[in-house]
């Protein structure tokens, strides 16, 4: 229901808040992990859900005796939404894009065991990626909302392909032949890959 000139603004604002607080959390956890250790951090995180109990229960009260559509009617609404071209094309792209992403713990383990990165260095890469995710969302919100989805997708896929290729260069040590230390090369590669999409 947003006016055409501001469509997507609310969603990108929500993502901006999400990535901003992820960025703050990653920075804080990196230094806390070094200062107090994992046991105290996990104890703190275990106590965090207790904050939810402090939310007054009367704010969570539901309306009773509200008319509910039948399952058949709900499925018909979902189908009419999903079968709309403006919905299924972006959904299909996002699904396929994420299916072919291979971001996993194996890469982090490779950096830790083979490249001998310290925990602080790996967290430094994570911090830089969270900062650039925030910058990327803000850039989209301010400059790219008027672009066609196709242009945004092509740009993201192109950047992702280039920087995924750089990981292969890191594995084969091409960066060392160019005089670039492993950490700086991995930092630039990881950050740029996340910033690109």
PDB file of C-alpha atoms in Angstrom:
ATOM      1  CA  UNK A   1       0.000   0.000   0.000  1.00  0.00           C
ATOM      2  CA  UNK A   2       3.023   2.301  -0.187  1.00  0.00           C
ATOM      3  CA  UNK A   3       2.928   5.102  -2.765  1.00  0.00           C
ATOM      4  CA  UNK A   4       4.888   4.194  -5.930  1.00  0.00           C
ATOM      5  CA  UNK A   5       7.652   6.696  -5.152  1.00  0.00           C
ATOM      6  CA  UNK A   6       8.498   5.080  -1.811  1.00  0.00           C
ATOM      7  CA  UNK A   7       7.817   1.401  -2.518  1.00  0.00           C
ATOM      8  CA  UNK A   8      10.437  -0.783  -0.895  1.00  0.00           C
ATOM      9  CA  UNK A   9      11.498   1.946   1.495  1.00  0.00           C
ATOM     10  CA  UNK A  10       9.911   0.347   4.555  1.00  0.00           C
ATOM     11  CA  UNK A  11      11.382  -3.063   3.787  1.00  0.00           C
ATOM     12  CA  UNK A  12      14.870  -1.675   3.201  1.00  0.00           C
ATOM     13  CA  UNK A  13      14.573   0.329   6.435  1.00  0.00           C
ATOM     14  CA  UNK A  14      13.739  -2.886   8.309  1.00  0.00           C
ATOM     15  CA  UNK A  15      16.753  -4.618   6.729  1.00  0.00           C
ATOM     16  CA  UNK A  16      18.920  -1.615   7.588  1.00  0.00           C
ATOM     17  CA  UNK A  17      17.920  -1.906  11.256  1.00  0.00           C
ATOM     18  CA  UNK A  18      18.506  -5.661  11.166  1.00  0.00           C
ATOM     19  CA  UNK A  19      21.996  -5.368   9.686  1.00  0.00           C
ATOM     20  CA  UNK A  20      22.901  -2.403  11.883  1.00  0.00           C
ATOM     21  CA  UNK A  21      22.175  -4.375  15.053  1.00  0.00           C
ATOM     22  CA  UNK A  22      23.876  -7.475  13.609  1.00  0.00           C
ATOM     23  CA  UNK A  23      26.900  -5.281  12.987  1.00  0.00           C
ATOM     24  CA  UNK A  24      26.835  -3.956  16.561  1.00  0.00           C
ATOM     25  CA  UNK A  25      26.302  -7.476  17.940  1.00  0.00           C
ATOM     26  CA  UNK A  26      29.181  -8.966  15.968  1.00  0.00           C
ATOM     27  CA  UNK A  27      31.562  -6.218  17.067  1.00  0.00           C
ATOM     28  CA  UNK A  28      30.506  -6.532  20.708  1.00  0.00           C
ATOM     29  CA  UNK A  29      30.674 -10.324  20.683  1.00  0.00           C
ATOM     30  CA  UNK A  30      34.137 -10.316  19.115  1.00  0.00           C
ATOM     31  CA  UNK A  31      35.593  -8.230  21.908  1.00  0.00           C
ATOM     32  CA  UNK A  32      33.522  -9.901  24.629  1.00  0.00           C
ATOM     33  CA  UNK A  33      34.661 -13.343  23.461  1.00  0.00           C
ATOM     34  CA  UNK A  34      38.283 -12.286  23.819  1.00  0.00           C
ATOM     35  CA  UNK A  35      37.650 -10.567  27.175  1.00  0.00           C
ATOM     36  CA  UNK A  36      35.285 -12.867  29.086  1.00  0.00           C
ATOM     37  CA  UNK A  37      35.225 -16.142  27.151  1.00  0.00           C
ATOM     38  CA  UNK A  38      32.534 -18.264  25.595  1.00  0.00           C
ATOM     39  CA  UNK A  39      31.025 -19.648  28.816  1.00  0.00           C
ATOM     40  CA  UNK A  40      29.910 -16.239  30.107  1.00  0.00           C
ATOM     41  CA  UNK A  41      28.625 -15.173  26.692  1.00  0.00           C
ATOM     42  CA  UNK A  42      26.482 -18.313  26.422  1.00  0.00           C
ATOM     43  CA  UNK A  43      25.187 -17.770  29.973  1.00  0.00           C
ATOM     44  CA  UNK A  44      24.222 -14.207  29.047  1.00  0.00           C
ATOM     45  CA  UNK A  45      22.532 -15.361  25.836  1.00  0.00           C
ATOM     46  CA  UNK A  46      20.675 -18.024  27.805  1.00  0.00           C
ATOM     47  CA  UNK A  47      19.260 -15.336  30.076  1.00  0.00           C
ATOM     48  CA  UNK A  48      18.175 -13.063  27.204  1.00  0.00           C
ATOM     49  CA  UNK A  49      14.859 -14.877  26.605  1.00  0.00           C
ATOM     50  CA  UNK A  50      13.879 -13.936  30.159  1.00  0.00           C
ATOM     51  CA  UNK A  51      13.564 -10.372  28.893  1.00  0.00           C
ATOM     52  CA  UNK A  52      10.543 -11.517  26.909  1.00  0.00           C
ATOM     53  CA  UNK A  53       8.815 -12.461  30.151  1.00  0.00           C
ATOM     54  CA  UNK A  54       9.060  -8.822  31.184  1.00  0.00           C
ATOM     55  CA  UNK A  55       6.787  -7.864  28.273  1.00  0.00           C
ATOM     56  CA  UNK A  56       3.359  -7.331  29.810  1.00  0.00           C
ATOM     57  CA  UNK A  57       1.126 -10.207  28.816  1.00  0.00           C
ATOM     58  CA  UNK A  58      -1.886  -7.946  28.259  1.00  0.00           C
ATOM     59  CA  UNK A  59      -0.193  -6.484  25.179  1.00  0.00           C
ATOM     60  CA  UNK A  60      -0.164  -9.970  23.698  1.00  0.00           C
ATOM     61  CA  UNK A  61      -3.879 -10.576  24.128  1.00  0.00           C
ATOM     62  CA  UNK A  62      -5.675 -11.880  21.055  1.00  0.00           C
ATOM     63  CA  UNK A  63      -9.106 -11.004  19.798  1.00  0.00           C
ATOM     64  CA  UNK A  64     -11.563 -13.824  20.332  1.00  0.00           C
ATOM     65  CA  UNK A  65     -14.376 -15.032  18.097  1.00  0.00           C
ATOM     66  CA  UNK A  66     -12.830 -13.587  14.938  1.00  0.00           C
ATOM     67  CA  UNK A  67     -14.089 -15.003  11.653  1.00  0.00           C
ATOM     68  CA  UNK A  68     -11.457 -17.300  10.166  1.00  0.00           C
ATOM     69  CA  UNK A  69     -11.428 -18.292   6.517  1.00  0.00           C
ATOM     70  CA  UNK A  70     -11.559 -21.969   5.673  1.00  0.00           C
ATOM     71  CA  UNK A  71      -8.387 -23.757   4.658  1.00  0.00           C
ATOM     72  CA  UNK A  72      -9.670 -23.952   1.077  1.00  0.00           C
ATOM     73  CA  UNK A  73     -10.223 -20.173   0.983  1.00  0.00           C
ATOM     74  CA  UNK A  74      -6.796 -19.504   2.493  1.00  0.00           C
ATOM     75  CA  UNK A  75      -5.132 -21.809  -0.053  1.00  0.00           C
ATOM     76  CA  UNK A  76      -7.008 -20.043  -2.880  1.00  0.00           C
ATOM     77  CA  UNK A  77      -5.694 -16.659  -1.691  1.00  0.00           C
ATOM     78  CA  UNK A  78      -2.148 -18.018  -1.427  1.00  0.00           C
ATOM     79  CA  UNK A  79      -2.382 -19.550  -4.914  1.00  0.00           C
ATOM     80  CA  UNK A  80      -3.701 -16.342  -6.469  1.00  0.00           C
ATOM     81  CA  UNK A  81      -0.815 -14.455  -4.885  1.00  0.00           C
ATOM     82  CA  UNK A  82       1.891 -16.938  -5.877  1.00  0.00           C
ATOM     83  CA  UNK A  83       0.585 -17.308  -9.421  1.00  0.00           C
ATOM     84  CA  UNK A  84       0.922 -13.558  -9.964  1.00  0.00           C
ATOM     85  CA  UNK A  85       3.929 -12.966 -12.247  1.00  0.00           C
ATOM     86  CA  UNK A  86       5.221 -10.075 -10.140  1.00  0.00           C
ATOM     87  CA  UNK A  87       5.407 -12.473  -7.183  1.00  0.00           C
ATOM     88  CA  UNK A  88       6.571 -15.787  -8.640  1.00  0.00           C
ATOM     89  CA  UNK A  89       9.426 -14.407 -10.753  1.00  0.00           C
ATOM     90  CA  UNK A  90      11.288 -12.706  -7.856  1.00  0.00           C
ATOM     91  CA  UNK A  91      10.473 -15.673  -5.583  1.00  0.00           C
ATOM     92  CA  UNK A  92      11.868 -18.129  -8.132  1.00  0.00           C
ATOM     93  CA  UNK A  93      15.000 -16.034  -8.584  1.00  0.00           C
ATOM     94  CA  UNK A  94      15.629 -15.715  -4.837  1.00  0.00           C
ATOM     95  CA  UNK A  95      15.015 -19.446  -4.347  1.00  0.00           C
ATOM     96  CA  UNK A  96      17.359 -20.487  -7.163  1.00  0.00           C
ATOM     97  CA  UNK A  97      19.952 -17.904  -6.164  1.00  0.00           C
ATOM     98  CA  UNK A  98      20.029 -19.258  -2.598  1.00  0.00           C
ATOM     99  CA  UNK A  99      20.014 -22.902  -3.727  1.00  0.00           C
ATOM    100  CA  UNK A 100      23.259 -22.346  -5.607  1.00  0.00           C
ATOM    101  CA  UNK A 101      24.964 -20.387  -2.827  1.00  0.00           C
ATOM    102  CA  UNK A 102      27.620 -22.454  -1.130  1.00  0.00           C
ATOM    103  CA  UNK A 103      28.304 -20.326   1.911  1.00  0.00           C
ATOM    104  CA  UNK A 104      29.046 -22.840   4.618  1.00  0.00           C
ATOM    105  CA  UNK A 105      31.120 -23.601   7.662  1.00  0.00           C
ATOM    106  CA  UNK A 106      33.707 -25.429   5.552  1.00  0.00           C
ATOM    107  CA  UNK A 107      35.135 -22.136   4.278  1.00  0.00           C
ATOM    108  CA  UNK A 108      35.497 -20.763   7.793  1.00  0.00           C
ATOM    109  CA  UNK A 109      37.120 -24.031   8.869  1.00  0.00           C
ATOM    110  CA  UNK A 110      39.493 -23.789   5.895  1.00  0.00           C
ATOM    111  CA  UNK A 111      40.534 -20.289   6.955  1.00  0.00           C
ATOM    112  CA  UNK A 112      41.036 -21.488  10.528  1.00  0.00           C
ATOM    113  CA  UNK A 113      42.922 -24.748   9.907  1.00  0.00           C
ATOM    114  CA  UNK A 114      44.720 -24.280   6.586  1.00  0.00           C
ATOM    115  CA  UNK A 115      45.308 -20.537   6.451  1.00  0.00           C
ATOM    116  CA  UNK A 116      45.869 -20.404  10.257  1.00  0.00           C
ATOM    117  CA  UNK A 117      43.619 -17.386  10.837  1.00  0.00           C
ATOM    118  CA  UNK A 118      43.036 -16.548  14.466  1.00  0.00           C
ATOM    119  CA  UNK A 119      39.542 -16.318  15.932  1.00  0.00           C
ATOM    120  CA  UNK A 120      39.976 -12.558  16.025  1.00  0.00           C
ATOM    121  CA  UNK A 121      40.833 -12.441  12.305  1.00  0.00           C
ATOM    122  CA  UNK A 122      37.813 -14.584  11.369  1.00  0.00           C
ATOM    123  CA  UNK A 123      35.593 -12.325  13.468  1.00  0.00           C
ATOM    124  CA  UNK A 124      37.215  -9.326  11.773  1.00  0.00           C
ATOM    125  CA  UNK A 125      36.049 -10.703   8.424  1.00  0.00           C
ATOM    126  CA  UNK A 126      32.560 -11.159   9.865  1.00  0.00           C
ATOM    127  CA  UNK A 127      32.548  -7.596  11.231  1.00  0.00           C
ATOM    128  CA  UNK A 128      33.591  -6.163   7.877  1.00  0.00           C
ATOM    129  CA  UNK A 129      30.922  -8.185   6.090  1.00  0.00           C
ATOM    130  CA  UNK A 130      28.181  -7.030   8.493  1.00  0.00           C
ATOM    131  CA  UNK A 131      29.263  -3.406   8.094  1.00  0.00           C
ATOM    132  CA  UNK A 132      29.131  -3.710   4.331  1.00  0.00           C
ATOM    133  CA  UNK A 133      25.788  -5.504   4.424  1.00  0.00           C
ATOM    134  CA  UNK A 134      24.452  -2.454   6.230  1.00  0.00           C
ATOM    135  CA  UNK A 135      26.099  -0.136   3.704  1.00  0.00           C
ATOM    136  CA  UNK A 136      24.699  -2.246   0.858  1.00  0.00           C
ATOM    137  CA  UNK A 137      21.134  -2.051   2.171  1.00  0.00           C
ATOM    138  CA  UNK A 138      21.439   1.696   2.688  1.00  0.00           C
ATOM    139  CA  UNK A 139      22.881   2.072  -0.821  1.00  0.00           C
ATOM    140  CA  UNK A 140      19.967   0.135  -2.250  1.00  0.00           C
ATOM    141  CA  UNK A 141      17.496   2.218  -0.264  1.00  0.00           C
ATOM    142  CA  UNK A 142      18.987   5.542  -1.335  1.00  0.00           C
ATOM    143  CA  UNK A 143      20.164   4.904  -4.898  1.00  0.00           C
ATOM    144  CA  UNK A 144      18.947   1.637  -6.414  1.00  0.00           C
ATOM    145  CA  UNK A 145      15.223   1.420  -5.607  1.00  0.00           C
ATOM    146  CA  UNK A 146      14.406   2.994  -8.961  1.00  0.00           C
ATOM    147  CA  UNK A 147      16.508   0.433 -10.857  1.00  0.00           C
ATOM    148  CA  UNK A 148      14.794  -2.480 -12.547  1.00  0.00           C
ATOM    149  CA  UNK A 149      14.941  -5.766 -10.647  1.00  0.00           C
ATOM    150  CA  UNK A 150      16.709  -7.299 -13.624  1.00  0.00           C
ATOM    151  CA  UNK A 151      19.547  -4.775 -13.377  1.00  0.00           C
ATOM    152  CA  UNK A 152      19.950  -5.391  -9.654  1.00  0.00           C
ATOM    153  CA  UNK A 153      19.973  -9.177 -10.171  1.00  0.00           C
ATOM    154  CA  UNK A 154      22.490  -9.028 -13.006  1.00  0.00           C
ATOM    155  CA  UNK A 155      24.778  -6.766 -10.965  1.00  0.00           C
ATOM    156  CA  UNK A 156      24.580  -9.069  -7.925  1.00  0.00           C
ATOM    157  CA  UNK A 157      25.208 -12.239  -9.895  1.00  0.00           C
ATOM    158  CA  UNK A 158      28.119 -10.674 -11.785  1.00  0.00           C
ATOM    159  CA  UNK A 159      29.794  -9.435  -8.603  1.00  0.00           C
ATOM    160  CA  UNK A 160      29.186 -12.765  -6.913  1.00  0.00           C
ATOM    161  CA  UNK A 161      30.743 -14.683  -9.807  1.00  0.00           C
ATOM    162  CA  UNK A 162      33.855 -12.505  -9.820  1.00  0.00           C
ATOM    163  CA  UNK A 163      34.441 -12.689  -6.085  1.00  0.00           C
ATOM    164  CA  UNK A 164      33.651 -16.397  -5.872  1.00  0.00           C
ATOM    165  CA  UNK A 165      36.466 -16.877  -8.360  1.00  0.00           C
ATOM    166  CA  UNK A 166      38.787 -15.028  -6.004  1.00  0.00           C
ATOM    167  CA  UNK A 167      38.262 -17.742  -3.390  1.00  0.00           C
ATOM    168  CA  UNK A 168      39.828 -20.207  -5.816  1.00  0.00           C
ATOM    169  CA  UNK A 169      42.796 -17.863  -6.161  1.00  0.00           C
ATOM    170  CA  UNK A 170      43.163 -17.874  -2.370  1.00  0.00           C
ATOM    171  CA  UNK A 171      43.054 -21.684  -2.235  1.00  0.00           C
ATOM    172  CA  UNK A 172      45.806 -21.995  -4.864  1.00  0.00           C
ATOM    173  CA  UNK A 173      47.921 -19.225  -3.296  1.00  0.00           C
ATOM    174  CA  UNK A 174      47.801 -16.869  -6.287  1.00  0.00           C
ATOM    175  CA  UNK A 175      47.473 -13.948  -3.873  1.00  0.00           C
ATOM    176  CA  UNK A 176      50.855 -14.778  -2.289  1.00  0.00           C
ATOM    177  CA  UNK A 177      52.488 -14.657  -5.717  1.00  0.00           C
ATOM    178  CA  UNK A 178      51.005 -11.152  -6.065  1.00  0.00           C
ATOM    179  CA  UNK A 179      52.373 -10.171  -2.638  1.00  0.00           C
ATOM    180  CA  UNK A 180      48.955  -9.955  -0.928  1.00  0.00           C
ATOM    181  CA  UNK A 181      48.789 -11.576   2.535  1.00  0.00           C
ATOM    182  CA  UNK A 182      46.151 -14.289   3.004  1.00  0.00           C
ATOM    183  CA  UNK A 183      44.163 -12.331   5.581  1.00  0.00           C
ATOM    184  CA  UNK A 184      43.930  -9.147   3.500  1.00  0.00           C
ATOM    185  CA  UNK A 185      42.953 -11.130   0.411  1.00  0.00           C
ATOM    186  CA  UNK A 186      40.336 -13.184   2.306  1.00  0.00           C
ATOM    187  CA  UNK A 187      38.993 -10.038   3.940  1.00  0.00           C
ATOM    188  CA  UNK A 188      38.546  -8.294   0.621  1.00  0.00           C
ATOM    189  CA  UNK A 189      37.103 -11.381  -1.027  1.00  0.00           C
ATOM    190  CA  UNK A 190      34.592 -12.192   1.720  1.00  0.00           C
ATOM    191  CA  UNK A 191      33.543  -8.589   2.198  1.00  0.00           C
ATOM    192  CA  UNK A 192      33.108  -7.873  -1.487  1.00  0.00           C
ATOM    193  CA  UNK A 193      31.164 -11.085  -2.037  1.00  0.00           C
ATOM    194  CA  UNK A 194      28.715 -10.195   0.756  1.00  0.00           C
ATOM    195  CA  UNK A 195      28.522  -6.563  -0.318  1.00  0.00           C
ATOM    196  CA  UNK A 196      27.761  -7.617  -3.868  1.00  0.00           C
ATOM    197  CA  UNK A 197      24.532  -9.324  -2.859  1.00  0.00           C
TER     198      UNK A 197
END
